[in-house]
PDB file of C-alpha atoms and ligand atoms in Angstrom:
ATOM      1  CA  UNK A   1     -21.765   4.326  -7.089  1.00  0.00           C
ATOM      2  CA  UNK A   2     -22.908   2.935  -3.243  1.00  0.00           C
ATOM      3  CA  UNK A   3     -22.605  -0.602  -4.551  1.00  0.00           C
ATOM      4  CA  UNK A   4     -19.238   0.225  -5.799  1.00  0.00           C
ATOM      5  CA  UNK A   5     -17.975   1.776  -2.649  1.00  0.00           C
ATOM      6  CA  UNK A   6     -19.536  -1.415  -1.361  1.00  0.00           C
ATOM      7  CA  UNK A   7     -17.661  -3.729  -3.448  1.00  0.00           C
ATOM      8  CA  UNK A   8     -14.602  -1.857  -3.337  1.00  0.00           C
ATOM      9  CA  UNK A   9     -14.524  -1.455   0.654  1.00  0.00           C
ATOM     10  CA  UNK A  10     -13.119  -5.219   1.274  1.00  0.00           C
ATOM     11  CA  UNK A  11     -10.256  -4.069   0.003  1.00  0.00           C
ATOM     12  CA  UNK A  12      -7.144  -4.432   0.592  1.00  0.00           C
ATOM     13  CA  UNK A  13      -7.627  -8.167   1.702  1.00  0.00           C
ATOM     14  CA  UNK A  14      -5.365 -10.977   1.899  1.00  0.00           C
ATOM     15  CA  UNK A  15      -5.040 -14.355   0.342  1.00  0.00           C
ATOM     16  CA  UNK A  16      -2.923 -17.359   0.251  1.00  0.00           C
ATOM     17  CA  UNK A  17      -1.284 -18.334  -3.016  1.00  0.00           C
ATOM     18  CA  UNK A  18      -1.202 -21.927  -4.029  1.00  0.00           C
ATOM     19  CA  UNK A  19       2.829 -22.007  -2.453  1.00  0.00           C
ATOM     20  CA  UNK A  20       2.268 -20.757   0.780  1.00  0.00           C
ATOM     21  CA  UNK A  21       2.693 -17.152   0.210  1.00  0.00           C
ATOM     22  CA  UNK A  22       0.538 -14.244   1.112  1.00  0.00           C
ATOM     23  CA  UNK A  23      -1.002 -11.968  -1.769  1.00  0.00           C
ATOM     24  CA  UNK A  24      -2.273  -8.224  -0.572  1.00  0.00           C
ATOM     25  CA  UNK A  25      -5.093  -7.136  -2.915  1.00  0.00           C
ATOM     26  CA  UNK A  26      -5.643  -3.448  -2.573  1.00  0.00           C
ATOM     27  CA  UNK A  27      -7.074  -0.707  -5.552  1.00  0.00           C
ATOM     28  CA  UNK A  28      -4.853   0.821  -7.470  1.00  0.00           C
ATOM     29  CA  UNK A  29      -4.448   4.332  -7.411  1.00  0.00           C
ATOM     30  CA  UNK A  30      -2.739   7.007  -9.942  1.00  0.00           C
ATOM     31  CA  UNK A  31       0.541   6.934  -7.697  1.00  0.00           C
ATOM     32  CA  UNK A  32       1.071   3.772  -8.556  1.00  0.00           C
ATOM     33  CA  UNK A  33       1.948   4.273 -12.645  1.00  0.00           C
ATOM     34  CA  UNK A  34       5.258   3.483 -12.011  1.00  0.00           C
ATOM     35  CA  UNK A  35       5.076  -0.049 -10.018  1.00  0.00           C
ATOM     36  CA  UNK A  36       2.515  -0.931 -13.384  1.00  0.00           C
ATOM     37  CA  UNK A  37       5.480   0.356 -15.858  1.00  0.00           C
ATOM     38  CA  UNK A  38       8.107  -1.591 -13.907  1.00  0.00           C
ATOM     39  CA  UNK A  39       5.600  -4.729 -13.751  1.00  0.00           C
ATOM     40  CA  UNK A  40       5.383  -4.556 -17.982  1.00  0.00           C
ATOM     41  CA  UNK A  41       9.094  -3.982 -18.846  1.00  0.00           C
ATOM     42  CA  UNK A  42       9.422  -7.045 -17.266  1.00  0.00           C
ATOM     43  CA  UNK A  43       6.690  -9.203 -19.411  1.00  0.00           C
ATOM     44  CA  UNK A  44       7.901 -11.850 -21.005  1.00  0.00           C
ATOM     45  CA  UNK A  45       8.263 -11.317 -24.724  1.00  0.00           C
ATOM     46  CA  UNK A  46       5.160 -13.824 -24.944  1.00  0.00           C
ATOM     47  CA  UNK A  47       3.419 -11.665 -23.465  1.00  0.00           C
ATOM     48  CA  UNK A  48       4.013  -8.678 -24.898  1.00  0.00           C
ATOM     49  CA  UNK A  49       3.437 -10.541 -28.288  1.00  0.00           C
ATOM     50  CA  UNK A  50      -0.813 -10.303 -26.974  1.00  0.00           C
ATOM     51  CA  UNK A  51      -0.882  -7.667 -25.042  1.00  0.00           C
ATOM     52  CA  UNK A  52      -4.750  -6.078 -24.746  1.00  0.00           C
ATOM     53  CA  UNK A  53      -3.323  -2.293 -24.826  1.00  0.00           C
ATOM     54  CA  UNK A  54       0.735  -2.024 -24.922  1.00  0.00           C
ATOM     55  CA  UNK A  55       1.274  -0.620 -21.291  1.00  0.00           C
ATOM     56  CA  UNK A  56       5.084  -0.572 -21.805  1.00  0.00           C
ATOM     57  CA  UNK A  57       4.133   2.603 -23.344  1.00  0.00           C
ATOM     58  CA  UNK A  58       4.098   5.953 -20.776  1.00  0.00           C
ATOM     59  CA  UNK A  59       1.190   7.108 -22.887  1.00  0.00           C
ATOM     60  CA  UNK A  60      -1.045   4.101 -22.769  1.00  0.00           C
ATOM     61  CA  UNK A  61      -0.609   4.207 -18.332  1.00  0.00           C
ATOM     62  CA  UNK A  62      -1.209   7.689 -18.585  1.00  0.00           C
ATOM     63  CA  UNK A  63      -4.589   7.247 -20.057  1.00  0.00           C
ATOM     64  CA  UNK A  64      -5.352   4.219 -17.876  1.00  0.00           C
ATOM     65  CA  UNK A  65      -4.613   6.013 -14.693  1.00  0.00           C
ATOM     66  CA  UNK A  66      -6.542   9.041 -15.891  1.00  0.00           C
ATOM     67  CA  UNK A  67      -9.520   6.550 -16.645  1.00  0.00           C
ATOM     68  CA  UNK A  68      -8.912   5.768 -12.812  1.00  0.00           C
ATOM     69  CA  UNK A  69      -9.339   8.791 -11.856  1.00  0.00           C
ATOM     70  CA  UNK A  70     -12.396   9.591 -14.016  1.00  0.00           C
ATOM     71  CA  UNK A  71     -14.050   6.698 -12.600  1.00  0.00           C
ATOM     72  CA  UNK A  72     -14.236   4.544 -15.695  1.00  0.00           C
ATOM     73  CA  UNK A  73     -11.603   1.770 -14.737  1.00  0.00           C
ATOM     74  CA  UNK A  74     -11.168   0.189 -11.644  1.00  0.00           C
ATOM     75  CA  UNK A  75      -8.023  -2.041 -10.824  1.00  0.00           C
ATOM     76  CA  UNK A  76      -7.292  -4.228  -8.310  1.00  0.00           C
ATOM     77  CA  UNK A  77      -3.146  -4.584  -7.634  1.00  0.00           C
ATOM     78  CA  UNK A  78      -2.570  -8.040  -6.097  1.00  0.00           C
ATOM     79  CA  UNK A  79       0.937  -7.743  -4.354  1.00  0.00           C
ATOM     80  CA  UNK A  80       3.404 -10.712  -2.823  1.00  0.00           C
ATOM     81  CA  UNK A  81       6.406  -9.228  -0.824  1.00  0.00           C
ATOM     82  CA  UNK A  82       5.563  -5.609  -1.620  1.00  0.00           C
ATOM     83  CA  UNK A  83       6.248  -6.994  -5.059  1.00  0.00           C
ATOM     84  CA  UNK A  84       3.767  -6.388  -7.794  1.00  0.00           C
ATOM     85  CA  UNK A  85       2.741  -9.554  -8.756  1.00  0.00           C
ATOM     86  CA  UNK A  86      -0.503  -9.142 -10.806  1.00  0.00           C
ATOM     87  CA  UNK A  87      -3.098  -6.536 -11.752  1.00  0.00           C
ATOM     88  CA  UNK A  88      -7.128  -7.492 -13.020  1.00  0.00           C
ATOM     89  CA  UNK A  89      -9.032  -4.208 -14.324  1.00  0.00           C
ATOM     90  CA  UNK A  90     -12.808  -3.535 -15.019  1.00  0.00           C
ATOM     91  CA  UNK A  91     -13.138  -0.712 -17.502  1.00  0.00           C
ATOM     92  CA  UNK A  92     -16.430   0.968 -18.848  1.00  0.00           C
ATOM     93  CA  UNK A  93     -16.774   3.323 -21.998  1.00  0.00           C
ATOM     94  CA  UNK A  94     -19.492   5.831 -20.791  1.00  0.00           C
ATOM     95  CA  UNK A  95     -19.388   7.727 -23.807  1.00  0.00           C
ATOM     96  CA  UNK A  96     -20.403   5.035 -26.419  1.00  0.00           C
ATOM     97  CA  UNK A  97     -23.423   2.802 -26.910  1.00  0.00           C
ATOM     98  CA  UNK A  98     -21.916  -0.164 -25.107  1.00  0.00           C
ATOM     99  CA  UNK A  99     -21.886   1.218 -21.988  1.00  0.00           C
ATOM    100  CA  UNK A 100     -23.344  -0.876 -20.479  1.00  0.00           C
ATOM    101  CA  UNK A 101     -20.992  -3.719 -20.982  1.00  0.00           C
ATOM    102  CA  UNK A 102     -17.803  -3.556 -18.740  1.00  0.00           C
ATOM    103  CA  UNK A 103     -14.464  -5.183 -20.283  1.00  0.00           C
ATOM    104  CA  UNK A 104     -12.121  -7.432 -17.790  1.00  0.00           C
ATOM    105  CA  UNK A 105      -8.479  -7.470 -17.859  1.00  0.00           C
ATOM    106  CA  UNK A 106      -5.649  -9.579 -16.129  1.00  0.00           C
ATOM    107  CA  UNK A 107      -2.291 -10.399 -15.966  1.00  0.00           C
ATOM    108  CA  UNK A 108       0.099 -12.064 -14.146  1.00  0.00           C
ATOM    109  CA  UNK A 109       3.425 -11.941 -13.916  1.00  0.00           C
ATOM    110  CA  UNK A 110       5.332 -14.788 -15.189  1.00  0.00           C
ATOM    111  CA  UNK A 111       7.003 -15.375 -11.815  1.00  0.00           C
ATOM    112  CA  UNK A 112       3.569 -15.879  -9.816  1.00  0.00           C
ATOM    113  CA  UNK A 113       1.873 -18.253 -12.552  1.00  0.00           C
ATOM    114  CA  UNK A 114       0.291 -21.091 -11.339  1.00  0.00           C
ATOM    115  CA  UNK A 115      -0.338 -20.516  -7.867  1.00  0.00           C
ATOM    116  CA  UNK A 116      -3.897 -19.389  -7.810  1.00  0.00           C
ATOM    117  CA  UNK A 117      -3.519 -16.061  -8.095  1.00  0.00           C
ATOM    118  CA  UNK A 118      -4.653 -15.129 -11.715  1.00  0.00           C
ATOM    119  CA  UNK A 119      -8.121 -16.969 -10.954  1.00  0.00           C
ATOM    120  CA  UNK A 120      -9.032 -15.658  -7.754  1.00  0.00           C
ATOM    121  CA  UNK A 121      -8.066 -11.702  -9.056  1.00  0.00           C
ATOM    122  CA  UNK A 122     -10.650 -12.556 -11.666  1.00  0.00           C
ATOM    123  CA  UNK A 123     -12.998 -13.935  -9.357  1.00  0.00           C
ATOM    124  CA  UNK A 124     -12.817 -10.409  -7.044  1.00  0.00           C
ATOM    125  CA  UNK A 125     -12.563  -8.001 -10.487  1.00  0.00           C
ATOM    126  CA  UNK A 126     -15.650  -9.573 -11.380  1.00  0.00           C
ATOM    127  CA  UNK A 127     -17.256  -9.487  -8.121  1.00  0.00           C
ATOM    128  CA  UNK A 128     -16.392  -5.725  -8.775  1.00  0.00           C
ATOM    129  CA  UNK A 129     -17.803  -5.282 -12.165  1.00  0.00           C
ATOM    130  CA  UNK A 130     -20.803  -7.108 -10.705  1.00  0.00           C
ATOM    131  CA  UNK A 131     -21.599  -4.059  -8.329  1.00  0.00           C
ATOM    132  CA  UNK A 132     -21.537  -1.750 -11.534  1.00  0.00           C
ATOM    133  CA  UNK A 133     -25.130  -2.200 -12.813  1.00  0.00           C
ATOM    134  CA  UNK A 134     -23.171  -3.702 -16.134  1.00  0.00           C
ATOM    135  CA  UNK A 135     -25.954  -5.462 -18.348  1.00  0.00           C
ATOM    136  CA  UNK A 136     -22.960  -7.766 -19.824  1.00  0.00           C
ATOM    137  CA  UNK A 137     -19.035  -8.611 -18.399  1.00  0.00           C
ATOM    138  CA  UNK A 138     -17.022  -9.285 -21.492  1.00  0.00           C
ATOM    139  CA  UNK A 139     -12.901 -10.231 -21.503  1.00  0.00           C
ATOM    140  CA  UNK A 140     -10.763 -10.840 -24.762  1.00  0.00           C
ATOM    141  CA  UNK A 141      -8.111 -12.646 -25.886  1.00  0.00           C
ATOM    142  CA  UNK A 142      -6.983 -15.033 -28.370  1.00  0.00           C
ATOM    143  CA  UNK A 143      -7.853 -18.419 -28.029  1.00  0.00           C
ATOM    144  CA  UNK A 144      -4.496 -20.110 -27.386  1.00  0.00           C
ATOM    145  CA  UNK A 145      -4.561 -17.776 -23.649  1.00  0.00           C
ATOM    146  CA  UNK A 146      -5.652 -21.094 -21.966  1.00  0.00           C
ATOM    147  CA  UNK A 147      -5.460 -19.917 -18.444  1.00  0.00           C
ATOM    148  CA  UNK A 148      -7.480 -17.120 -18.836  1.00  0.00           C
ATOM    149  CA  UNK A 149     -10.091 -18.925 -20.647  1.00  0.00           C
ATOM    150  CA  UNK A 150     -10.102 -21.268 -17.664  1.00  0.00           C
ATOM    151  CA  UNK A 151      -9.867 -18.565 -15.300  1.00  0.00           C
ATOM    152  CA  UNK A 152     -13.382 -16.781 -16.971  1.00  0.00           C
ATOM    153  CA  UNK A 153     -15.074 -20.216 -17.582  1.00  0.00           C
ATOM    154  CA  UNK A 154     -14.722 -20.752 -13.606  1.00  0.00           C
ATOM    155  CA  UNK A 155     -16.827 -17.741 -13.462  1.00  0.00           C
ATOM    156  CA  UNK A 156     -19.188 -18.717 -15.888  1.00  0.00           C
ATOM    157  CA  UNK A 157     -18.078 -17.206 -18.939  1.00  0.00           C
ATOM    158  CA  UNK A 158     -18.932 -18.404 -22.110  1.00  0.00           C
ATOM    159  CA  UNK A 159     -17.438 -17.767 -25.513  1.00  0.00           C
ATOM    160  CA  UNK A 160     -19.455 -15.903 -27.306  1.00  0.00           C
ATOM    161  CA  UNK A 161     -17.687 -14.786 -30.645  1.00  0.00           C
ATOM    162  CA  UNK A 162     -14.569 -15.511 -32.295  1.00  0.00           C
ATOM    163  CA  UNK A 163     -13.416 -13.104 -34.757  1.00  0.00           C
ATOM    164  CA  UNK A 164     -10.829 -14.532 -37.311  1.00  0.00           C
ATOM    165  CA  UNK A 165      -7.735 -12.195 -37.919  1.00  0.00           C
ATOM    166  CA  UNK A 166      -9.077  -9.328 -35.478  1.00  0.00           C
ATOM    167  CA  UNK A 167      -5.980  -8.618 -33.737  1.00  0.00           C
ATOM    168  CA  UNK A 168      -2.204  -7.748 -35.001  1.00  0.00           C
ATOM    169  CA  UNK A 169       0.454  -9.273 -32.183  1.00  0.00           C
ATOM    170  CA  UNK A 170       3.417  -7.349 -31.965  1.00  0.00           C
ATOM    171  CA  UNK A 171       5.060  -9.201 -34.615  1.00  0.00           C
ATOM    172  CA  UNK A 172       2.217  -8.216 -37.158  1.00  0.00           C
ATOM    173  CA  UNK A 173       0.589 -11.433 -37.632  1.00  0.00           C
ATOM    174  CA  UNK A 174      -2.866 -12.045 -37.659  1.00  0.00           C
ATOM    175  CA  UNK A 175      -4.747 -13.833 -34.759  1.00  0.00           C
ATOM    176  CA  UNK A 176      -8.267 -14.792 -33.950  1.00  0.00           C
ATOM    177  CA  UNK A 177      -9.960 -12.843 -31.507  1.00  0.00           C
ATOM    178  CA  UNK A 178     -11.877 -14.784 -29.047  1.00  0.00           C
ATOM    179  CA  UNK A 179     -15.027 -12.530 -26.746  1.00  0.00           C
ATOM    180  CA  UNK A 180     -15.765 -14.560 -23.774  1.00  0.00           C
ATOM    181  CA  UNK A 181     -18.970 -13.019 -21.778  1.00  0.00           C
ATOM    182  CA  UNK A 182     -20.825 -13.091 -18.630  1.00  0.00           C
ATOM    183  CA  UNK A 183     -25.009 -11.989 -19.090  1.00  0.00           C
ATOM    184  CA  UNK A 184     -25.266 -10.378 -15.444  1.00  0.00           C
ATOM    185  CA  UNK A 185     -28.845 -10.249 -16.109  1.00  0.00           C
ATOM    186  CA  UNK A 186     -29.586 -13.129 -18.485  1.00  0.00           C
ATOM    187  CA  UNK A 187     -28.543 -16.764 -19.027  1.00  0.00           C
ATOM    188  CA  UNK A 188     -25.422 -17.785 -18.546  1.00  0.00           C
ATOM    189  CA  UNK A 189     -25.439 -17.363 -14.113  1.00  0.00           C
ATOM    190  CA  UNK A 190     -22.482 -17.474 -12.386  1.00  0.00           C
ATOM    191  CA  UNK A 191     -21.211 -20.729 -11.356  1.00  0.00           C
ATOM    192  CA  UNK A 192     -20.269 -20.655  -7.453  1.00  0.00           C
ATOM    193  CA  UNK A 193     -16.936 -23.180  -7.396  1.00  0.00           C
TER     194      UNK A 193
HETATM  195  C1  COA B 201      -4.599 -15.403 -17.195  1.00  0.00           C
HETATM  196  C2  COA B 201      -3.578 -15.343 -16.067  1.00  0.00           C
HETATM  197  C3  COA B 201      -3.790 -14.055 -15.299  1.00  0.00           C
HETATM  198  C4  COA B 201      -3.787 -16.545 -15.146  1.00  0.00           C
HETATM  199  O1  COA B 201      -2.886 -16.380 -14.080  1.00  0.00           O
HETATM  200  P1  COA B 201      -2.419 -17.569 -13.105  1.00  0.00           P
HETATM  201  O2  COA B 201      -2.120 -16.954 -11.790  1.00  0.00           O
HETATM  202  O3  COA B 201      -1.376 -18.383 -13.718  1.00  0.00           O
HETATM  203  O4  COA B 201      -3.769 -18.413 -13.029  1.00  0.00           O
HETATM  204  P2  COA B 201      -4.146 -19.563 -12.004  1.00  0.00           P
HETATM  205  O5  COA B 201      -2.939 -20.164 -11.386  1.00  0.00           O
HETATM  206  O6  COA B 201      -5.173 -19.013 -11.079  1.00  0.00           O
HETATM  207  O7  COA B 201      -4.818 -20.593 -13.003  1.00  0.00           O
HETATM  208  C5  COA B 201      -6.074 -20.333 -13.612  1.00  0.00           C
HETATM  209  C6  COA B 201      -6.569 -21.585 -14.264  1.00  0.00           C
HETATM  210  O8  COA B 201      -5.875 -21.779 -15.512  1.00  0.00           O
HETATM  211  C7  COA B 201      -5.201 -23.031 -15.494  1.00  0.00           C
HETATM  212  N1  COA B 201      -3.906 -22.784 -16.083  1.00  0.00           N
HETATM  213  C8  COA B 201      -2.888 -22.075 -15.549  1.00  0.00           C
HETATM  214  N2  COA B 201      -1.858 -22.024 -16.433  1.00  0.00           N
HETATM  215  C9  COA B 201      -2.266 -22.721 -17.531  1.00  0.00           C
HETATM  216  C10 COA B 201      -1.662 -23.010 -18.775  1.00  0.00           C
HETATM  217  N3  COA B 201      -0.440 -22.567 -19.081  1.00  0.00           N
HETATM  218  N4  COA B 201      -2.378 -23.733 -19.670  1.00  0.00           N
HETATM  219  C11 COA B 201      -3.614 -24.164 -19.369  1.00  0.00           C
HETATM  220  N5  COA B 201      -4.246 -23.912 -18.215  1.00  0.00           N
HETATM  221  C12 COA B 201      -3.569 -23.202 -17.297  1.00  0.00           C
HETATM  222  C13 COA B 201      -5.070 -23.408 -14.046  1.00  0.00           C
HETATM  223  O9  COA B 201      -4.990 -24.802 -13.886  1.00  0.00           O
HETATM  224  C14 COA B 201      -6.317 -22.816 -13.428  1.00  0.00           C
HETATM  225  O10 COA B 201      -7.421 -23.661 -13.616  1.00  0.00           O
HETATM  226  P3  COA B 201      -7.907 -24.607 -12.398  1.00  0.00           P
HETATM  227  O11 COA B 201      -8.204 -23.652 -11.271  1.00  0.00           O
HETATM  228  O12 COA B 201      -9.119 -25.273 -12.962  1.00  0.00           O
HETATM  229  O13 COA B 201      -6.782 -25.525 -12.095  1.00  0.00           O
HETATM  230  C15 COA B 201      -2.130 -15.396 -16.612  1.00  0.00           C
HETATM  231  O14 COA B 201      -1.963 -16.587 -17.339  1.00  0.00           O
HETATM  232  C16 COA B 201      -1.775 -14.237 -17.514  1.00  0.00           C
HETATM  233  O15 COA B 201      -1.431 -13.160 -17.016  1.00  0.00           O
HETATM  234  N6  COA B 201      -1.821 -14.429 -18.846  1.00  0.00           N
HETATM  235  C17 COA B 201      -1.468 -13.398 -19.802  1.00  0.00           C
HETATM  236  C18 COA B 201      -2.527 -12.332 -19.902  1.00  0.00           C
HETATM  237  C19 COA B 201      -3.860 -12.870 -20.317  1.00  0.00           C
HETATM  238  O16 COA B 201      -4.002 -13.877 -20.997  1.00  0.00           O
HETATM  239  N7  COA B 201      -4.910 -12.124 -19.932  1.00  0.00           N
HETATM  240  C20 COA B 201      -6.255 -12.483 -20.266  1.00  0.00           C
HETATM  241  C21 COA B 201      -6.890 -11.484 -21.131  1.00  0.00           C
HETATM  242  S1  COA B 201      -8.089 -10.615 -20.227  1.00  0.00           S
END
């Protein structure tokens, strides 16, 4: 918990995105369920096609911000003109045998692609994560999500299963499931860019 409090005490911070612009990261807290709802009803259908968990859904940021506030998720809010541009979680199970292993999660928003922003969120989520005492930093998706597979190879993420027809997309087809990892303790090290 001190190294958390650690981690989690640069915050909120500032950065520049790739146009100019300014980007506030700060940690989101439960008042902020409905800047995330607002953020996903505006997804584009893409998007929504892969999304992780469907937070369109009330019920789904209802359980996410109650995971906030039970400790098991942290999420950084990355924020342009007061206007929610991006969000990258860390979330734990502490109930079941992978414990250990912390799941990343990001998104951008369509509008601030491009600029930066999606890679360096990653890059201070898993500086996060890293403070957690995780034995293994794991993300998902499916293996056409090219920027996030460049975003967690950056960090030194390696792909460490793909799982054929895992995952339903919205429109109930099948896709492949790719695991990308991150040993905290073990081989793969982090590569400092
Ligand atoms: C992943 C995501 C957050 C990246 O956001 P972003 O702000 O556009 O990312 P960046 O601008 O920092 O780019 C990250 C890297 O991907 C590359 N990239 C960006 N868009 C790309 C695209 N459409 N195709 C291929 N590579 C792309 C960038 O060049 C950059 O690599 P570089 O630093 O070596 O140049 C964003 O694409 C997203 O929200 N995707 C949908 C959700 C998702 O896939 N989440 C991952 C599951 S955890």
């Amino acid at each position: 918990m001190a190294q958390k409090a650690k981690a989690e005490s640069k915050f909120p911070m500032h950065l520049k995105l790739r146009d100019g612009r300014q980007a506030t990261i700060r940690i989101m807290e439960p008042s902020d369920k409905d800047a995330i709802l607002k953020f996903a009803a505006k997804l584009p259908g893409d998007d929504l096609l892969f999304l992780r968990t469907d937070i369109t859904d009330k019920g789904v940021v209802n359980d996410w911000i109650d995971n906030i506030k039970k400790g098991n998720t942290t999420t950084l809010l990355a924020e342009v003109d007061g206007d929610l541009a991006a969000y990258a979680s860390v979330h734990v199970e502490p109930a079941r045998w992978t414990r250990r292993i912390g799941e990343l999660r990001v998104n951008a928003s369509s509008k601030y692609r491009g600029l930066g922003l999606g890679r360096r969120l990653t890059a201070e989520i898993f500086e996060v994560a890293r403070g957690l005492g995780l034995k293994k930093i794991t993300a998902q998706m499916t293996p056409d999500q090219t920027a996030a597979r460049t975003a967690f190879e950056h960090l030194g993420f390696q792909v460490e299963a793909v799982l054929t027809d895992w995952v339903e997309d919205r429109k109930g087809h099948p896709r492949d499931l790719l695991i990308m990892t991150h040993d905290v303790t073990g081989f793969s090290d982090r590569i400092v860019a």
